[in-house]
């Protein structure tokens, strides 16, 4: 086989792999004007979907010290807000009291062991007044990913989760800009359903891309034999 044909085959396979893992899979939902987790119907549904795919992850509810493999920079862990009610957020842990309070600006979650799945509840949102809130991270290949917040107003709540299969994420930064918010019930770790793991069944999209790659390979071989 000529070098040109070898490079063509490699290009087809590489393109399929890049397309399969070009962007994170996100689980985003929000609820307006909430004061309890029970009212966050959309958010809790998104959290359930995220966990059903990601599998067992580390959980941080701030009711006990942070695990050794997580560091949080920005905000404070406490049980109360400075008299502004639900628009400043609230605890979402059943039977809990503690949460991470952020009075504007960025908060960064850093991991000693890289992750590819991350999610959390956030309350106290007023994205109509502070619409530029974002979540950013580097996926291990020097590509910065940005996830925009779902809309939630009047002390709204949301669940933000994503899986970037097979990547090596060492930190995630949420920029609250000028909003006062609360984080609680963080989930992070390596997804149990990584399609790059040979023990897992590939997702339908990955199978389709692999089929395209194999078809291209077959076409090249037919041309070589003719």
PDB file of C-alpha atoms in Angstrom:
ATOM      1  CA  UNK A   1       0.000   0.000   0.000  1.00  0.00           C
ATOM      2  CA  UNK A   2       1.376   3.430  -0.934  1.00  0.00           C
ATOM      3  CA  UNK A   3       2.158   6.086   1.684  1.00  0.00           C
ATOM      4  CA  UNK A   4      -0.567   8.314   0.170  1.00  0.00           C
ATOM      5  CA  UNK A   5      -3.204   5.638   0.700  1.00  0.00           C
ATOM      6  CA  UNK A   6      -1.987   4.944   4.232  1.00  0.00           C
ATOM      7  CA  UNK A   7      -2.306   8.632   5.077  1.00  0.00           C
ATOM      8  CA  UNK A   8      -5.783   8.734   3.554  1.00  0.00           C
ATOM      9  CA  UNK A   9      -6.922   5.837   5.740  1.00  0.00           C
ATOM     10  CA  UNK A  10      -5.441   7.454   8.837  1.00  0.00           C
ATOM     11  CA  UNK A  11      -7.204  10.704   7.966  1.00  0.00           C
ATOM     12  CA  UNK A  12     -10.587   9.012   7.714  1.00  0.00           C
ATOM     13  CA  UNK A  13     -10.185   7.271  11.067  1.00  0.00           C
ATOM     14  CA  UNK A  14      -8.817  10.370  12.798  1.00  0.00           C
ATOM     15  CA  UNK A  15     -11.703  12.494  11.548  1.00  0.00           C
ATOM     16  CA  UNK A  16     -14.201   9.975  12.899  1.00  0.00           C
ATOM     17  CA  UNK A  17     -12.558   9.983  16.335  1.00  0.00           C
ATOM     18  CA  UNK A  18     -12.354  13.773  16.500  1.00  0.00           C
ATOM     19  CA  UNK A  19     -15.990  14.162  15.466  1.00  0.00           C
ATOM     20  CA  UNK A  20     -17.082  11.671  18.104  1.00  0.00           C
ATOM     21  CA  UNK A  21     -15.441  13.602  20.946  1.00  0.00           C
ATOM     22  CA  UNK A  22     -15.452  17.199  19.713  1.00  0.00           C
ATOM     23  CA  UNK A  23     -17.642  18.655  22.454  1.00  0.00           C
ATOM     24  CA  UNK A  24     -18.966  17.775  25.903  1.00  0.00           C
ATOM     25  CA  UNK A  25     -22.396  16.255  26.400  1.00  0.00           C
ATOM     26  CA  UNK A  26     -24.328  18.702  28.579  1.00  0.00           C
ATOM     27  CA  UNK A  27     -27.208  18.244  31.029  1.00  0.00           C
ATOM     28  CA  UNK A  28     -28.648  21.697  31.693  1.00  0.00           C
ATOM     29  CA  UNK A  29     -32.016  22.738  33.130  1.00  0.00           C
ATOM     30  CA  UNK A  30     -33.374  25.564  35.270  1.00  0.00           C
ATOM     31  CA  UNK A  31     -36.390  26.648  37.337  1.00  0.00           C
ATOM     32  CA  UNK A  32     -37.464  30.221  38.092  1.00  0.00           C
ATOM     33  CA  UNK A  33     -38.226  31.673  41.518  1.00  0.00           C
ATOM     34  CA  UNK A  34     -37.489  28.691  43.771  1.00  0.00           C
ATOM     35  CA  UNK A  35     -36.832  28.389  47.488  1.00  0.00           C
ATOM     36  CA  UNK A  36     -36.437  24.597  47.886  1.00  0.00           C
ATOM     37  CA  UNK A  37     -35.033  21.696  45.900  1.00  0.00           C
ATOM     38  CA  UNK A  38     -38.537  20.210  45.668  1.00  0.00           C
ATOM     39  CA  UNK A  39     -39.535  23.168  43.471  1.00  0.00           C
ATOM     40  CA  UNK A  40     -36.598  22.560  41.109  1.00  0.00           C
ATOM     41  CA  UNK A  41     -38.416  20.003  38.964  1.00  0.00           C
ATOM     42  CA  UNK A  42     -36.517  20.651  35.729  1.00  0.00           C
ATOM     43  CA  UNK A  43     -33.170  20.829  37.499  1.00  0.00           C
ATOM     44  CA  UNK A  44     -33.584  17.563  39.397  1.00  0.00           C
ATOM     45  CA  UNK A  45     -34.683  15.790  36.193  1.00  0.00           C
ATOM     46  CA  UNK A  46     -31.488  16.972  34.462  1.00  0.00           C
ATOM     47  CA  UNK A  47     -29.419  15.802  37.442  1.00  0.00           C
ATOM     48  CA  UNK A  48     -31.027  12.358  37.273  1.00  0.00           C
ATOM     49  CA  UNK A  49     -30.280  12.094  33.542  1.00  0.00           C
ATOM     50  CA  UNK A  50     -26.669  13.145  34.124  1.00  0.00           C
ATOM     51  CA  UNK A  51     -26.121  10.578  36.879  1.00  0.00           C
ATOM     52  CA  UNK A  52     -27.818   7.800  34.925  1.00  0.00           C
ATOM     53  CA  UNK A  53     -25.193   8.218  32.203  1.00  0.00           C
ATOM     54  CA  UNK A  54     -22.132   9.201  34.260  1.00  0.00           C
ATOM     55  CA  UNK A  55     -22.589   6.453  36.842  1.00  0.00           C
ATOM     56  CA  UNK A  56     -21.187   6.594  40.367  1.00  0.00           C
ATOM     57  CA  UNK A  57     -19.285   9.834  40.989  1.00  0.00           C
ATOM     58  CA  UNK A  58     -17.784  11.590  44.006  1.00  0.00           C
ATOM     59  CA  UNK A  59     -20.347  13.692  45.886  1.00  0.00           C
ATOM     60  CA  UNK A  60     -19.656  16.886  47.828  1.00  0.00           C
ATOM     61  CA  UNK A  61     -22.543  18.281  49.882  1.00  0.00           C
ATOM     62  CA  UNK A  62     -20.428  20.522  52.182  1.00  0.00           C
ATOM     63  CA  UNK A  63     -21.809  18.797  55.273  1.00  0.00           C
ATOM     64  CA  UNK A  64     -18.312  17.408  55.872  1.00  0.00           C
ATOM     65  CA  UNK A  65     -14.779  18.520  54.890  1.00  0.00           C
ATOM     66  CA  UNK A  66     -13.866  18.511  51.199  1.00  0.00           C
ATOM     67  CA  UNK A  67     -12.277  15.296  49.906  1.00  0.00           C
ATOM     68  CA  UNK A  68      -8.502  15.347  49.499  1.00  0.00           C
ATOM     69  CA  UNK A  69      -8.707  15.295  45.703  1.00  0.00           C
ATOM     70  CA  UNK A  70     -10.795  18.491  45.429  1.00  0.00           C
ATOM     71  CA  UNK A  71      -9.849  22.123  46.068  1.00  0.00           C
ATOM     72  CA  UNK A  72     -12.283  25.029  45.713  1.00  0.00           C
ATOM     73  CA  UNK A  73     -11.000  28.574  45.217  1.00  0.00           C
ATOM     74  CA  UNK A  74     -13.562  31.342  45.587  1.00  0.00           C
ATOM     75  CA  UNK A  75     -16.532  31.698  47.896  1.00  0.00           C
ATOM     76  CA  UNK A  76     -17.008  30.358  51.412  1.00  0.00           C
ATOM     77  CA  UNK A  77     -18.695  27.323  52.963  1.00  0.00           C
ATOM     78  CA  UNK A  78     -21.446  28.440  55.343  1.00  0.00           C
ATOM     79  CA  UNK A  79     -25.090  28.020  56.357  1.00  0.00           C
ATOM     80  CA  UNK A  80     -26.566  31.454  55.770  1.00  0.00           C
ATOM     81  CA  UNK A  81     -26.676  34.423  53.431  1.00  0.00           C
ATOM     82  CA  UNK A  82     -26.650  38.123  54.319  1.00  0.00           C
ATOM     83  CA  UNK A  83     -30.414  38.630  54.612  1.00  0.00           C
ATOM     84  CA  UNK A  84     -31.346  38.491  50.919  1.00  0.00           C
ATOM     85  CA  UNK A  85     -33.424  35.298  50.944  1.00  0.00           C
ATOM     86  CA  UNK A  86     -33.799  32.944  47.988  1.00  0.00           C
ATOM     87  CA  UNK A  87     -32.210  35.383  45.525  1.00  0.00           C
ATOM     88  CA  UNK A  88     -28.922  34.581  47.267  1.00  0.00           C
ATOM     89  CA  UNK A  89     -29.433  30.788  47.117  1.00  0.00           C
ATOM     90  CA  UNK A  90     -30.032  27.947  49.567  1.00  0.00           C
ATOM     91  CA  UNK A  91     -28.981  24.435  50.616  1.00  0.00           C
ATOM     92  CA  UNK A  92     -30.131  21.602  48.329  1.00  0.00           C
ATOM     93  CA  UNK A  93     -28.972  18.608  50.400  1.00  0.00           C
ATOM     94  CA  UNK A  94     -31.813  16.685  52.035  1.00  0.00           C
ATOM     95  CA  UNK A  95     -31.465  17.186  55.786  1.00  0.00           C
ATOM     96  CA  UNK A  96     -28.382  19.376  55.223  1.00  0.00           C
ATOM     97  CA  UNK A  97     -27.548  22.973  56.039  1.00  0.00           C
ATOM     98  CA  UNK A  98     -24.171  23.815  54.494  1.00  0.00           C
ATOM     99  CA  UNK A  99     -23.384  25.055  50.982  1.00  0.00           C
ATOM    100  CA  UNK A 100     -20.790  27.077  49.060  1.00  0.00           C
ATOM    101  CA  UNK A 101     -21.697  30.765  48.992  1.00  0.00           C
ATOM    102  CA  UNK A 102     -20.239  32.934  46.203  1.00  0.00           C
ATOM    103  CA  UNK A 103     -20.723  36.690  46.373  1.00  0.00           C
ATOM    104  CA  UNK A 104     -19.946  37.346  42.718  1.00  0.00           C
ATOM    105  CA  UNK A 105     -16.806  36.627  40.730  1.00  0.00           C
ATOM    106  CA  UNK A 106     -15.249  33.289  39.750  1.00  0.00           C
ATOM    107  CA  UNK A 107     -15.093  30.030  41.681  1.00  0.00           C
ATOM    108  CA  UNK A 108     -12.716  27.272  40.550  1.00  0.00           C
ATOM    109  CA  UNK A 109     -12.970  23.557  41.288  1.00  0.00           C
ATOM    110  CA  UNK A 110      -9.560  21.840  40.978  1.00  0.00           C
ATOM    111  CA  UNK A 111      -9.012  18.076  40.930  1.00  0.00           C
ATOM    112  CA  UNK A 112      -5.893  16.192  41.955  1.00  0.00           C
ATOM    113  CA  UNK A 113      -6.994  13.324  39.717  1.00  0.00           C
ATOM    114  CA  UNK A 114      -8.353  14.490  36.363  1.00  0.00           C
ATOM    115  CA  UNK A 115     -12.075  14.032  35.674  1.00  0.00           C
ATOM    116  CA  UNK A 116     -14.283  13.905  32.616  1.00  0.00           C
ATOM    117  CA  UNK A 117     -17.670  14.377  34.344  1.00  0.00           C
ATOM    118  CA  UNK A 118     -18.788  17.286  36.536  1.00  0.00           C
ATOM    119  CA  UNK A 119     -22.140  18.573  37.780  1.00  0.00           C
ATOM    120  CA  UNK A 120     -23.719  20.698  40.507  1.00  0.00           C
ATOM    121  CA  UNK A 121     -26.830  22.537  41.669  1.00  0.00           C
ATOM    122  CA  UNK A 122     -26.691  26.325  41.777  1.00  0.00           C
ATOM    123  CA  UNK A 123     -29.369  28.584  43.283  1.00  0.00           C
ATOM    124  CA  UNK A 124     -29.940  32.311  43.618  1.00  0.00           C
ATOM    125  CA  UNK A 125     -29.660  32.891  39.869  1.00  0.00           C
ATOM    126  CA  UNK A 126     -30.777  36.088  38.187  1.00  0.00           C
ATOM    127  CA  UNK A 127     -29.534  35.580  34.661  1.00  0.00           C
ATOM    128  CA  UNK A 128     -31.798  38.338  33.340  1.00  0.00           C
ATOM    129  CA  UNK A 129     -29.682  40.785  35.353  1.00  0.00           C
ATOM    130  CA  UNK A 130     -26.390  38.904  35.011  1.00  0.00           C
ATOM    131  CA  UNK A 131     -26.637  37.086  31.650  1.00  0.00           C
ATOM    132  CA  UNK A 132     -22.935  36.550  30.965  1.00  0.00           C
ATOM    133  CA  UNK A 133     -22.290  33.750  33.454  1.00  0.00           C
ATOM    134  CA  UNK A 134     -20.227  30.904  31.997  1.00  0.00           C
ATOM    135  CA  UNK A 135     -18.425  27.690  32.879  1.00  0.00           C
ATOM    136  CA  UNK A 136     -15.007  27.092  31.316  1.00  0.00           C
ATOM    137  CA  UNK A 137     -12.381  24.363  31.478  1.00  0.00           C
ATOM    138  CA  UNK A 138      -9.453  22.932  29.527  1.00  0.00           C
ATOM    139  CA  UNK A 139     -10.114  19.371  28.391  1.00  0.00           C
ATOM    140  CA  UNK A 140      -6.550  18.067  28.581  1.00  0.00           C
ATOM    141  CA  UNK A 141      -5.744  18.748  24.919  1.00  0.00           C
ATOM    142  CA  UNK A 142      -5.318  22.519  25.396  1.00  0.00           C
ATOM    143  CA  UNK A 143      -8.815  23.153  24.024  1.00  0.00           C
ATOM    144  CA  UNK A 144     -10.883  25.499  26.196  1.00  0.00           C
ATOM    145  CA  UNK A 145     -14.539  24.530  26.427  1.00  0.00           C
ATOM    146  CA  UNK A 146     -17.208  27.070  27.400  1.00  0.00           C
ATOM    147  CA  UNK A 147     -20.704  26.175  28.626  1.00  0.00           C
ATOM    148  CA  UNK A 148     -23.324  28.913  28.901  1.00  0.00           C
ATOM    149  CA  UNK A 149     -25.663  28.952  31.878  1.00  0.00           C
ATOM    150  CA  UNK A 150     -29.348  28.093  31.396  1.00  0.00           C
ATOM    151  CA  UNK A 151     -31.706  31.013  32.030  1.00  0.00           C
ATOM    152  CA  UNK A 152     -33.134  31.279  35.578  1.00  0.00           C
ATOM    153  CA  UNK A 153     -34.588  34.399  37.197  1.00  0.00           C
ATOM    154  CA  UNK A 154     -35.938  35.792  40.477  1.00  0.00           C
ATOM    155  CA  UNK A 155     -33.746  33.577  42.608  1.00  0.00           C
ATOM    156  CA  UNK A 156     -33.818  30.691  40.170  1.00  0.00           C
ATOM    157  CA  UNK A 157     -32.127  27.336  40.479  1.00  0.00           C
ATOM    158  CA  UNK A 158     -30.391  25.145  37.936  1.00  0.00           C
ATOM    159  CA  UNK A 159     -28.463  21.941  37.444  1.00  0.00           C
ATOM    160  CA  UNK A 160     -25.345  22.137  35.308  1.00  0.00           C
ATOM    161  CA  UNK A 161     -23.671  18.897  34.337  1.00  0.00           C
ATOM    162  CA  UNK A 162     -21.407  17.762  31.524  1.00  0.00           C
ATOM    163  CA  UNK A 163     -19.417  14.741  30.403  1.00  0.00           C
ATOM    164  CA  UNK A 164     -16.392  15.182  28.143  1.00  0.00           C
ATOM    165  CA  UNK A 165     -15.654  11.523  27.499  1.00  0.00           C
ATOM    166  CA  UNK A 166     -12.071  10.421  27.941  1.00  0.00           C
ATOM    167  CA  UNK A 167     -10.663  13.909  28.539  1.00  0.00           C
ATOM    168  CA  UNK A 168      -8.357  14.974  31.385  1.00  0.00           C
ATOM    169  CA  UNK A 169      -9.953  17.935  33.132  1.00  0.00           C
ATOM    170  CA  UNK A 170      -7.955  19.260  36.078  1.00  0.00           C
ATOM    171  CA  UNK A 171     -10.167  22.256  36.919  1.00  0.00           C
ATOM    172  CA  UNK A 172     -13.518  23.855  36.131  1.00  0.00           C
ATOM    173  CA  UNK A 173     -14.243  27.569  36.617  1.00  0.00           C
ATOM    174  CA  UNK A 174     -17.675  29.119  37.011  1.00  0.00           C
ATOM    175  CA  UNK A 175     -17.828  32.904  36.671  1.00  0.00           C
ATOM    176  CA  UNK A 176     -20.805  34.301  38.578  1.00  0.00           C
ATOM    177  CA  UNK A 177     -19.758  37.847  37.562  1.00  0.00           C
ATOM    178  CA  UNK A 178     -21.934  40.138  39.730  1.00  0.00           C
ATOM    179  CA  UNK A 179     -24.497  37.578  40.880  1.00  0.00           C
ATOM    180  CA  UNK A 180     -24.731  36.174  44.403  1.00  0.00           C
ATOM    181  CA  UNK A 181     -25.239  32.407  44.197  1.00  0.00           C
ATOM    182  CA  UNK A 182     -24.938  29.158  46.138  1.00  0.00           C
ATOM    183  CA  UNK A 183     -23.424  25.846  44.959  1.00  0.00           C
ATOM    184  CA  UNK A 184     -24.343  22.511  46.477  1.00  0.00           C
ATOM    185  CA  UNK A 185     -24.274  18.767  45.852  1.00  0.00           C
ATOM    186  CA  UNK A 186     -21.312  18.664  43.475  1.00  0.00           C
ATOM    187  CA  UNK A 187     -20.633  15.481  41.475  1.00  0.00           C
ATOM    188  CA  UNK A 188     -17.300  14.779  39.814  1.00  0.00           C
ATOM    189  CA  UNK A 189     -15.122  11.921  38.589  1.00  0.00           C
ATOM    190  CA  UNK A 190     -14.531   9.635  35.635  1.00  0.00           C
ATOM    191  CA  UNK A 191     -17.622   8.624  33.732  1.00  0.00           C
ATOM    192  CA  UNK A 192     -18.496   4.950  34.028  1.00  0.00           C
ATOM    193  CA  UNK A 193     -19.727   4.898  30.425  1.00  0.00           C
ATOM    194  CA  UNK A 194     -16.668   6.186  28.585  1.00  0.00           C
ATOM    195  CA  UNK A 195     -17.043   5.043  24.945  1.00  0.00           C
ATOM    196  CA  UNK A 196     -13.245   4.948  24.661  1.00  0.00           C
ATOM    197  CA  UNK A 197     -13.149   2.160  27.237  1.00  0.00           C
ATOM    198  CA  UNK A 198     -13.021  -1.197  25.380  1.00  0.00           C
ATOM    199  CA  UNK A 199     -15.252  -2.690  28.083  1.00  0.00           C
ATOM    200  CA  UNK A 200     -18.099  -0.335  27.161  1.00  0.00           C
ATOM    201  CA  UNK A 201     -20.459  -0.593  24.196  1.00  0.00           C
ATOM    202  CA  UNK A 202     -19.970   2.395  21.839  1.00  0.00           C
ATOM    203  CA  UNK A 203     -22.736   4.959  21.580  1.00  0.00           C
ATOM    204  CA  UNK A 204     -24.842   4.883  18.373  1.00  0.00           C
ATOM    205  CA  UNK A 205     -23.174   8.061  17.102  1.00  0.00           C
ATOM    206  CA  UNK A 206     -19.729   6.560  17.554  1.00  0.00           C
ATOM    207  CA  UNK A 207     -20.797   3.389  15.763  1.00  0.00           C
ATOM    208  CA  UNK A 208     -22.084   5.444  12.830  1.00  0.00           C
ATOM    209  CA  UNK A 209     -18.827   7.343  12.568  1.00  0.00           C
ATOM    210  CA  UNK A 210     -16.847   4.125  12.738  1.00  0.00           C
ATOM    211  CA  UNK A 211     -19.002   2.781   9.926  1.00  0.00           C
ATOM    212  CA  UNK A 212     -18.150   5.803   7.767  1.00  0.00           C
ATOM    213  CA  UNK A 213     -14.458   5.281   8.485  1.00  0.00           C
ATOM    214  CA  UNK A 214     -14.614   1.587   7.588  1.00  0.00           C
ATOM    215  CA  UNK A 215     -16.544   2.348   4.399  1.00  0.00           C
ATOM    216  CA  UNK A 216     -13.814   4.785   3.407  1.00  0.00           C
ATOM    217  CA  UNK A 217     -11.192   2.128   4.088  1.00  0.00           C
ATOM    218  CA  UNK A 218     -13.060  -0.409   1.953  1.00  0.00           C
ATOM    219  CA  UNK A 219     -13.345   2.099  -0.886  1.00  0.00           C
ATOM    220  CA  UNK A 220      -9.592   2.751  -0.834  1.00  0.00           C
ATOM    221  CA  UNK A 221      -8.839  -0.964  -0.906  1.00  0.00           C
ATOM    222  CA  UNK A 222     -11.188  -1.522  -3.869  1.00  0.00           C
ATOM    223  CA  UNK A 223      -9.440   1.234  -5.817  1.00  0.00           C
ATOM    224  CA  UNK A 224      -6.085  -0.343  -4.978  1.00  0.00           C
ATOM    225  CA  UNK A 225      -7.175  -3.734  -6.297  1.00  0.00           C
ATOM    226  CA  UNK A 226      -8.755  -2.401  -9.510  1.00  0.00           C
TER     227      UNK A 226
END
